[in-house]
Short mmCIF file of C-alpha atoms and ligand atoms in Angstrom, two decimals:
data_model
loop_
_atom_site.label_atom_id
_atom_site.label_comp_id
_atom_site.label_asym_id
_atom_site.label_seq_id
_atom_site.Cartn_x
_atom_site.Cartn_y
_atom_site.Cartn_z
CA MET A 1 8.66 -28.32 19.87
CA SER A 2 7.74 -25.93 17.16
CA THR A 3 9.95 -23.79 15.02
CA GLN A 4 9.02 -20.29 14.01
CA ARG A 5 10.11 -18.21 11.07
CA ALA A 6 10.95 -14.78 12.36
CA SER A 7 10.38 -12.69 9.27
CA VAL A 8 7.11 -13.93 7.84
CA PRO A 9 4.55 -15.10 10.38
CA SER A 10 2.32 -17.96 9.36
CA ALA A 11 -0.76 -17.07 7.35
CA ALA A 12 -2.64 -19.65 9.41
CA THR A 13 -2.65 -17.52 12.57
CA PRO A 14 -6.30 -17.57 13.60
CA GLN A 15 -6.72 -14.05 14.90
CA GLY A 16 -5.56 -12.25 11.76
CA ALA A 17 -3.33 -9.24 11.49
CA GLY A 18 -3.23 -5.63 10.44
CA ARG A 19 -0.17 -3.82 9.18
CA TYR A 20 1.57 -0.61 8.29
CA ALA A 21 3.73 -0.69 5.18
CA PRO A 22 5.81 2.47 4.77
CA SER A 23 8.12 3.13 1.84
CA PRO A 24 11.47 4.29 3.23
CA SER A 25 11.49 7.43 1.11
CA GLY A 26 12.11 9.91 3.91
CA GLU A 27 10.95 10.74 7.40
CA LEU A 28 7.29 10.01 8.15
CA HIS A 29 5.19 13.17 8.26
CA LEU A 30 2.02 13.80 10.21
CA GLY A 31 -0.12 12.24 7.48
CA ASN A 32 1.91 9.02 7.48
CA LEU A 33 1.98 8.91 11.28
CA ARG A 34 -1.77 9.41 11.47
CA THR A 35 -2.42 6.58 8.99
CA ALA A 36 -0.04 4.32 10.95
CA LEU A 37 -1.88 5.16 14.16
CA VAL A 38 -5.26 4.40 12.59
CA ALA A 39 -3.96 1.08 11.20
CA TRP A 40 -2.65 0.15 14.65
CA LEU A 41 -5.93 1.18 16.33
CA PHE A 42 -7.98 -0.86 13.85
CA ALA A 43 -5.81 -3.92 14.53
CA ARG A 44 -5.48 -3.62 18.29
CA SER A 45 -9.14 -2.78 18.89
CA SER A 46 -10.15 -5.90 16.97
CA GLY A 47 -7.71 -8.24 18.76
CA ARG A 48 -5.43 -8.57 15.75
CA ARG A 49 -1.68 -8.77 15.63
CA PHE A 50 0.05 -5.77 14.11
CA LEU A 51 2.94 -6.09 11.68
CA VAL A 52 5.19 -3.69 9.82
CA ARG A 53 6.56 -4.16 6.32
CA ILE A 54 9.23 -1.91 4.85
CA GLU A 55 8.36 -1.41 1.18
CA ASP A 56 11.93 -0.92 0.01
CA LEU A 57 11.73 -2.44 -3.49
CA ASP A 58 12.56 0.91 -5.03
CA ARG A 59 14.84 2.07 -2.28
CA ALA A 60 16.85 -0.86 -1.02
CA ARG A 61 19.72 1.41 -0.05
CA ASP A 62 17.64 3.48 2.33
CA ALA A 63 17.98 1.27 5.42
CA GLY A 64 18.72 4.26 7.69
CA THR A 65 15.43 5.87 6.76
CA ALA A 66 13.50 2.73 7.66
CA ASP A 67 15.11 2.70 11.12
CA ALA A 68 14.17 6.33 11.67
CA GLN A 69 10.58 5.58 10.61
CA LEU A 70 10.35 2.67 13.05
CA ALA A 71 11.74 4.86 15.85
CA ASP A 72 9.04 7.46 15.16
CA LEU A 73 6.29 4.83 15.29
CA ARG A 74 7.66 3.57 18.61
CA ALA A 75 7.81 7.11 19.99
CA LEU A 76 4.06 7.42 19.43
CA GLY A 77 3.43 4.14 21.28
CA ILE A 78 2.76 2.04 18.18
CA ASP A 79 4.13 -1.48 18.64
CA TRP A 80 4.31 -4.55 16.42
CA ASP A 81 4.45 -8.27 16.99
CA SER A 82 7.23 -9.57 14.81
CA GLU A 83 10.39 -8.30 13.17
CA PRO A 84 9.49 -5.87 10.35
CA VAL A 85 9.42 -7.64 7.00
CA LEU A 86 11.72 -6.20 4.33
CA GLN A 87 10.11 -6.36 0.92
CA THR A 88 13.49 -6.76 -0.78
CA GLY A 89 13.88 -10.04 1.11
CA ARG A 90 10.75 -11.44 -0.52
CA GLY A 91 11.98 -11.67 -4.12
CA ASP A 92 11.57 -15.45 -4.38
CA ALA A 93 7.93 -15.26 -3.34
CA HIS A 94 7.26 -12.42 -5.80
CA GLU A 95 8.87 -14.38 -8.65
CA ALA A 96 6.95 -17.52 -7.66
CA ALA A 97 3.69 -15.58 -7.94
CA ILE A 98 4.65 -14.28 -11.39
CA ALA A 99 5.55 -17.85 -12.41
CA GLN A 100 2.18 -19.09 -11.14
CA LEU A 101 0.33 -16.47 -13.21
CA SER A 102 2.55 -17.21 -16.17
CA GLN A 103 1.80 -20.93 -16.01
CA ALA A 104 -1.88 -20.03 -16.12
CA GLY A 105 -1.25 -18.06 -19.34
CA LEU A 106 -1.86 -14.74 -17.58
CA VAL A 107 1.46 -12.97 -18.23
CA TYR A 108 2.87 -11.38 -21.35
CA GLU A 109 5.88 -9.29 -22.21
CA CYS A 110 5.37 -5.62 -22.96
CA THR A 111 7.90 -3.42 -24.72
CA CYS A 112 5.76 -0.26 -24.75
CA THR A 113 7.15 2.99 -23.43
CA ARG A 114 4.89 5.48 -21.70
CA LYS A 115 4.87 7.43 -24.95
CA ASP A 116 3.78 4.35 -26.96
CA ILE A 117 0.91 3.82 -24.53
CA LEU A 118 -0.29 7.42 -24.78
CA ALA A 119 -0.05 7.36 -28.58
CA ALA A 120 -1.94 4.06 -29.02
CA PRO A 121 -5.61 4.11 -29.93
CA THR A 122 -7.73 3.02 -26.97
CA ALA A 123 -10.25 0.23 -27.21
CA PRO A 124 -13.91 1.28 -26.96
CA HIS A 125 -15.18 1.14 -23.34
CA ALA A 126 -11.60 0.87 -22.01
CA PRO A 127 -11.10 2.78 -18.76
CA PRO A 128 -9.14 6.02 -19.24
CA GLY A 129 -5.42 5.42 -18.85
CA ALA A 130 -5.83 1.65 -19.24
CA TYR A 131 -3.14 -0.22 -21.12
CA PRO A 132 -4.33 -0.33 -24.77
CA GLY A 133 -3.26 -3.96 -25.24
CA THR A 134 -0.60 -3.29 -27.88
CA CYS A 135 1.63 -6.21 -26.82
CA ARG A 136 -1.10 -8.57 -25.58
CA ASP A 137 -1.51 -10.77 -28.61
CA LEU A 138 1.78 -10.61 -30.51
CA THR A 139 3.16 -13.65 -32.30
CA GLU A 140 6.50 -15.10 -31.17
CA ALA A 141 8.19 -13.46 -34.17
CA GLU A 142 6.65 -10.08 -33.37
CA ARG A 143 7.77 -10.44 -29.77
CA ASP A 144 11.33 -11.23 -30.86
CA SER A 145 11.52 -8.14 -33.02
CA ALA A 146 9.95 -5.98 -30.29
CA ARG A 147 12.56 -7.25 -27.84
CA ALA A 148 15.36 -6.51 -30.33
CA ARG A 149 13.96 -3.02 -30.90
CA ILE A 150 14.19 -2.00 -27.23
CA ALA A 151 17.50 -3.75 -26.39
CA PRO A 152 19.34 -3.33 -24.11
CA ARG A 153 16.17 -2.35 -22.28
CA LEU A 154 14.19 -5.45 -21.26
CA PRO A 155 10.46 -5.98 -21.65
CA ALA A 156 8.15 -5.44 -18.70
CA LEU A 157 5.71 -8.19 -17.72
CA ARG A 158 1.98 -7.49 -17.72
CA LEU A 159 -1.03 -9.32 -16.41
CA ARG A 160 -3.51 -10.57 -18.99
CA ALA A 161 -6.63 -9.30 -17.21
CA PRO A 162 -9.81 -11.30 -17.79
CA ALA A 163 -11.41 -10.22 -21.07
CA GLY A 164 -14.41 -7.96 -20.71
CA GLU A 165 -13.81 -7.19 -17.05
CA THR A 166 -12.90 -3.53 -16.65
CA ARG A 167 -14.30 -2.62 -13.21
CA LEU A 168 -14.14 -4.22 -9.81
CA GLY A 169 -15.73 -3.05 -6.55
CA PHE A 170 -15.18 -3.63 -2.85
CA ASP A 171 -16.68 -2.45 0.43
CA ASP A 172 -14.34 -0.20 2.35
CA LEU A 173 -14.75 0.17 6.12
CA LEU A 174 -14.39 3.96 5.82
CA LEU A 175 -15.23 4.89 2.22
CA GLY A 176 -18.18 2.55 1.70
CA HIS A 177 -18.53 0.88 -1.69
CA VAL A 178 -15.62 1.72 -3.99
CA GLU A 179 -15.39 0.77 -7.65
CA GLY A 180 -12.29 1.08 -9.76
CA ASP A 181 -10.70 0.16 -13.05
CA ILE A 182 -8.81 -3.03 -13.69
CA ASP A 183 -6.55 -3.55 -16.67
CA ASP A 184 -3.42 -5.32 -17.84
CA LEU A 185 -1.31 -3.99 -14.98
CA VAL A 186 2.46 -4.26 -14.85
CA LEU A 187 3.78 -7.16 -12.73
CA ARG A 188 7.49 -6.58 -13.26
CA ARG A 189 9.06 -3.51 -14.75
CA GLY A 190 11.63 -3.58 -17.54
CA ASP A 191 14.36 -2.80 -15.00
CA GLY A 192 13.50 -6.04 -13.18
CA THR A 193 11.74 -4.40 -10.21
CA VAL A 194 8.59 -6.20 -9.14
CA ALA A 195 5.57 -3.89 -9.27
CA TYR A 196 4.02 -2.57 -6.07
CA ASN A 197 0.61 -4.16 -6.76
CA LEU A 198 2.08 -7.66 -7.10
CA ALA A 199 4.43 -7.36 -4.13
CA VAL A 200 1.79 -5.97 -1.78
CA VAL A 201 -0.68 -8.74 -2.56
CA VAL A 202 1.86 -11.55 -2.21
CA ASP A 203 3.37 -10.14 0.99
CA ASP A 204 0.09 -9.31 2.72
CA ALA A 205 -1.13 -12.87 2.12
CA ALA A 206 2.15 -14.43 3.32
CA MET A 207 2.08 -12.29 6.47
CA GLY A 208 -1.48 -13.37 7.26
CA ILE A 209 -2.82 -9.82 6.86
CA ASP A 210 -6.61 -9.77 6.84
CA GLN A 211 -7.10 -6.07 7.55
CA ILE A 212 -5.49 -3.52 5.24
CA VAL A 213 -5.51 0.07 6.46
CA ARG A 214 -3.69 2.72 4.42
CA GLY A 215 -4.04 6.18 2.89
CA ASP A 216 -7.00 6.75 0.59
CA ASP A 217 -4.64 7.70 -2.25
CA LEU A 218 -4.28 3.92 -2.66
CA ALA A 219 -8.02 3.14 -2.85
CA SER A 220 -7.86 3.19 -6.67
CA SER A 221 -5.15 0.49 -6.62
CA THR A 222 -7.26 -1.86 -4.53
CA PRO A 223 -9.44 -3.26 -7.38
CA ARG A 224 -6.24 -4.28 -9.20
CA GLN A 225 -4.91 -5.90 -6.05
CA ILE A 226 -8.15 -7.80 -5.45
CA LEU A 227 -7.97 -9.06 -9.04
CA LEU A 228 -4.44 -10.33 -8.37
CA GLN A 229 -5.55 -11.99 -5.11
CA ARG A 230 -8.30 -13.77 -7.02
CA LEU A 231 -6.04 -14.93 -9.86
CA LEU A 232 -3.38 -16.13 -7.39
CA GLY A 233 -5.93 -18.00 -5.27
CA LEU A 234 -5.26 -15.78 -2.23
CA PRO A 235 -7.88 -14.53 0.25
CA THR A 236 -10.07 -11.73 -1.15
CA PRO A 237 -12.73 -9.52 0.52
CA PRO A 238 -14.68 -10.12 2.70
CA ALA A 239 -11.99 -12.43 4.19
CA VAL A 240 -9.66 -9.43 3.82
CA SER A 241 -11.05 -6.07 4.91
CA TYR A 242 -9.94 -2.66 3.66
CA ALA A 243 -10.02 0.76 5.29
CA HIS A 244 -8.63 3.69 3.33
CA VAL A 245 -7.92 6.65 5.58
CA PRO A 246 -8.60 10.19 4.33
CA LEU A 247 -5.33 12.03 3.87
CA VAL A 248 -3.98 14.97 5.79
CA LEU A 249 -3.96 18.20 3.85
CA GLY A 250 -1.53 21.05 4.35
CA PRO A 251 -2.53 24.70 4.96
CA THR A 252 -2.92 25.30 1.20
CA GLY A 253 -5.44 22.46 0.88
CA ALA A 254 -3.00 20.26 -1.03
CA ARG A 255 -1.84 16.91 0.31
CA LEU A 256 0.49 17.47 3.28
CA ALA A 257 4.15 17.53 2.27
CA LYS A 258 7.48 18.33 3.84
CA ARG A 259 7.36 21.84 2.34
CA ASP A 260 4.45 22.64 4.67
CA GLY A 261 6.90 23.27 7.50
CA ALA A 262 7.48 21.26 10.65
CA VAL A 263 5.58 18.07 9.83
CA THR A 264 7.91 15.30 11.04
CA LEU A 265 8.42 14.23 14.64
CA THR A 266 11.99 15.56 14.50
CA ASP A 267 10.89 19.01 13.27
CA LEU A 268 7.93 19.17 15.60
CA GLY A 269 10.26 18.16 18.44
CA SER A 270 12.58 21.05 17.59
CA ALA A 271 9.54 23.31 17.68
CA GLY A 272 8.91 22.17 21.25
CA LEU A 273 6.26 19.51 20.62
CA SER A 274 6.97 16.13 22.26
CA ALA A 275 5.93 12.83 20.69
CA SER A 276 3.19 12.55 23.28
CA ALA A 277 1.88 16.00 22.35
CA VAL A 278 1.86 14.93 18.68
CA LEU A 279 -0.03 11.79 19.64
CA GLY A 280 -2.59 13.98 21.43
CA MET A 281 -2.92 16.17 18.34
CA LEU A 282 -3.42 13.17 16.05
CA ALA A 283 -5.94 11.69 18.50
CA GLU A 284 -7.84 14.98 18.50
CA SER A 285 -7.90 14.97 14.71
CA LEU A 286 -9.50 11.52 14.87
CA GLY A 287 -12.11 12.62 17.40
CA LEU A 288 -10.46 10.48 20.09
CA ALA A 289 -9.20 13.21 22.45
CA SER A 290 -10.15 16.72 23.41
CA PRO A 291 -7.88 19.64 22.51
CA GLY A 292 -4.67 19.62 24.54
CA GLU A 293 -5.53 16.34 26.28
CA ARG A 294 -2.57 14.07 26.98
CA VAL A 295 -3.37 10.48 26.03
CA THR A 296 -1.49 7.22 25.60
CA ALA A 297 -1.81 5.00 22.56
CA ALA A 298 -3.28 2.27 24.80
CA GLN A 299 -6.05 4.63 25.99
CA LEU A 300 -6.91 5.35 22.38
CA VAL A 301 -7.49 1.65 21.68
CA ALA A 302 -10.32 1.65 24.21
CA ARG A 303 -11.85 4.81 22.68
CA PHE A 304 -11.47 3.80 19.02
CA ASP A 305 -14.63 3.10 17.05
CA PRO A 306 -14.40 2.82 13.24
CA ALA A 307 -17.98 4.11 13.00
CA THR A 308 -16.99 7.51 14.40
CA MET A 309 -13.80 7.94 12.37
CA PRO A 310 -13.79 11.18 10.37
CA ARG A 311 -14.53 10.57 6.69
CA GLU A 312 -13.09 13.89 5.57
CA PRO A 313 -9.42 14.85 5.16
CA TRP A 314 -7.84 16.57 8.15
CA VAL A 315 -6.48 20.00 7.26
CA TRP A 316 -3.38 20.59 9.29
CA ARG A 317 -2.39 24.14 10.10
CA PRO A 318 0.85 24.95 11.94
CA ALA A 319 -1.24 27.04 14.37
CA SER A 320 -2.87 23.82 15.61
CA ALA A 321 0.57 22.59 16.68
N1 LIG B 401 4.22 1.64 0.74
C1 LIG B 401 3.03 2.37 0.48
C2 LIG B 401 3.20 3.80 0.92
O1 LIG B 401 4.06 4.10 1.73
C3 LIG B 401 1.83 1.78 1.20
C4 LIG B 401 1.41 0.52 0.61
C5 LIG B 401 0.23 -0.15 1.27
O2 LIG B 401 -0.08 0.18 2.42
O3 LIG B 401 -0.35 -1.01 0.63
O4 LIG B 401 2.47 4.66 0.45
#
């Protein structure tokens, strides 16, 4: 007899898994739904399991929103293989990862405010916006006085990134080779919230995710996440593959947002567009269906080919609804 943990499937599952990891910050709009569909198609067309993680670290009180998001995914025909994982339930694993890095001498306290960081002189060759290292090498006494200075605020925790390494590259299934900056990223904020980059890396590994598909606004975070994978001894590319999906733009050419009109399933439904019509529209935008064609998600799996995925953003205009 074997026992199974419902919330976090074993990382040892041989066939691997893809995932969709929404933040429960509101209803999913067409851009979110399209990325979720692409993530599901990538996973299903490659024989992977598909999992969902609710990234609720910042929004633990928004449980109703997460339910609505899951209902919308289901309405499009997107399914998943295990109970969705709640990121707020993973605190022990996040803290264990920070402790592991700390034991390796890779964590330090940082009392800088955003203003301090902007005002600090930057090191030569440092990537723009990189943490200037103000708190990296303080003595114990200096740390004590820095802590006292910001009380009752608490220090954040930062990663001590390997000296001299400022760039890291990876091969993206859609974007090709991507290079980005790495620096002393925040692991835990002063308010005690674990940082997105740490949580995502720890949770993807624990869930056995070996295919990460998400919006291309996150491509610049990936080098930092690969660095964390490496330092934590977790699988890195090519054992983990990445596909960053071009975003959906609204009629003004800016990233699609709720202000662009009826962009959620609820609003589109009120405008007379069923979930299956929305699926058809998303499929058309991905080159997987002809205009007006009614398709099922399962049919799309058979048609999906990463090589023919559009590499450009999809500009959504209400008239195309
Ligand atoms: N929670 C993030 C978002 O909704 C996605 C994180 C990820 O896919 O790694 O934008």
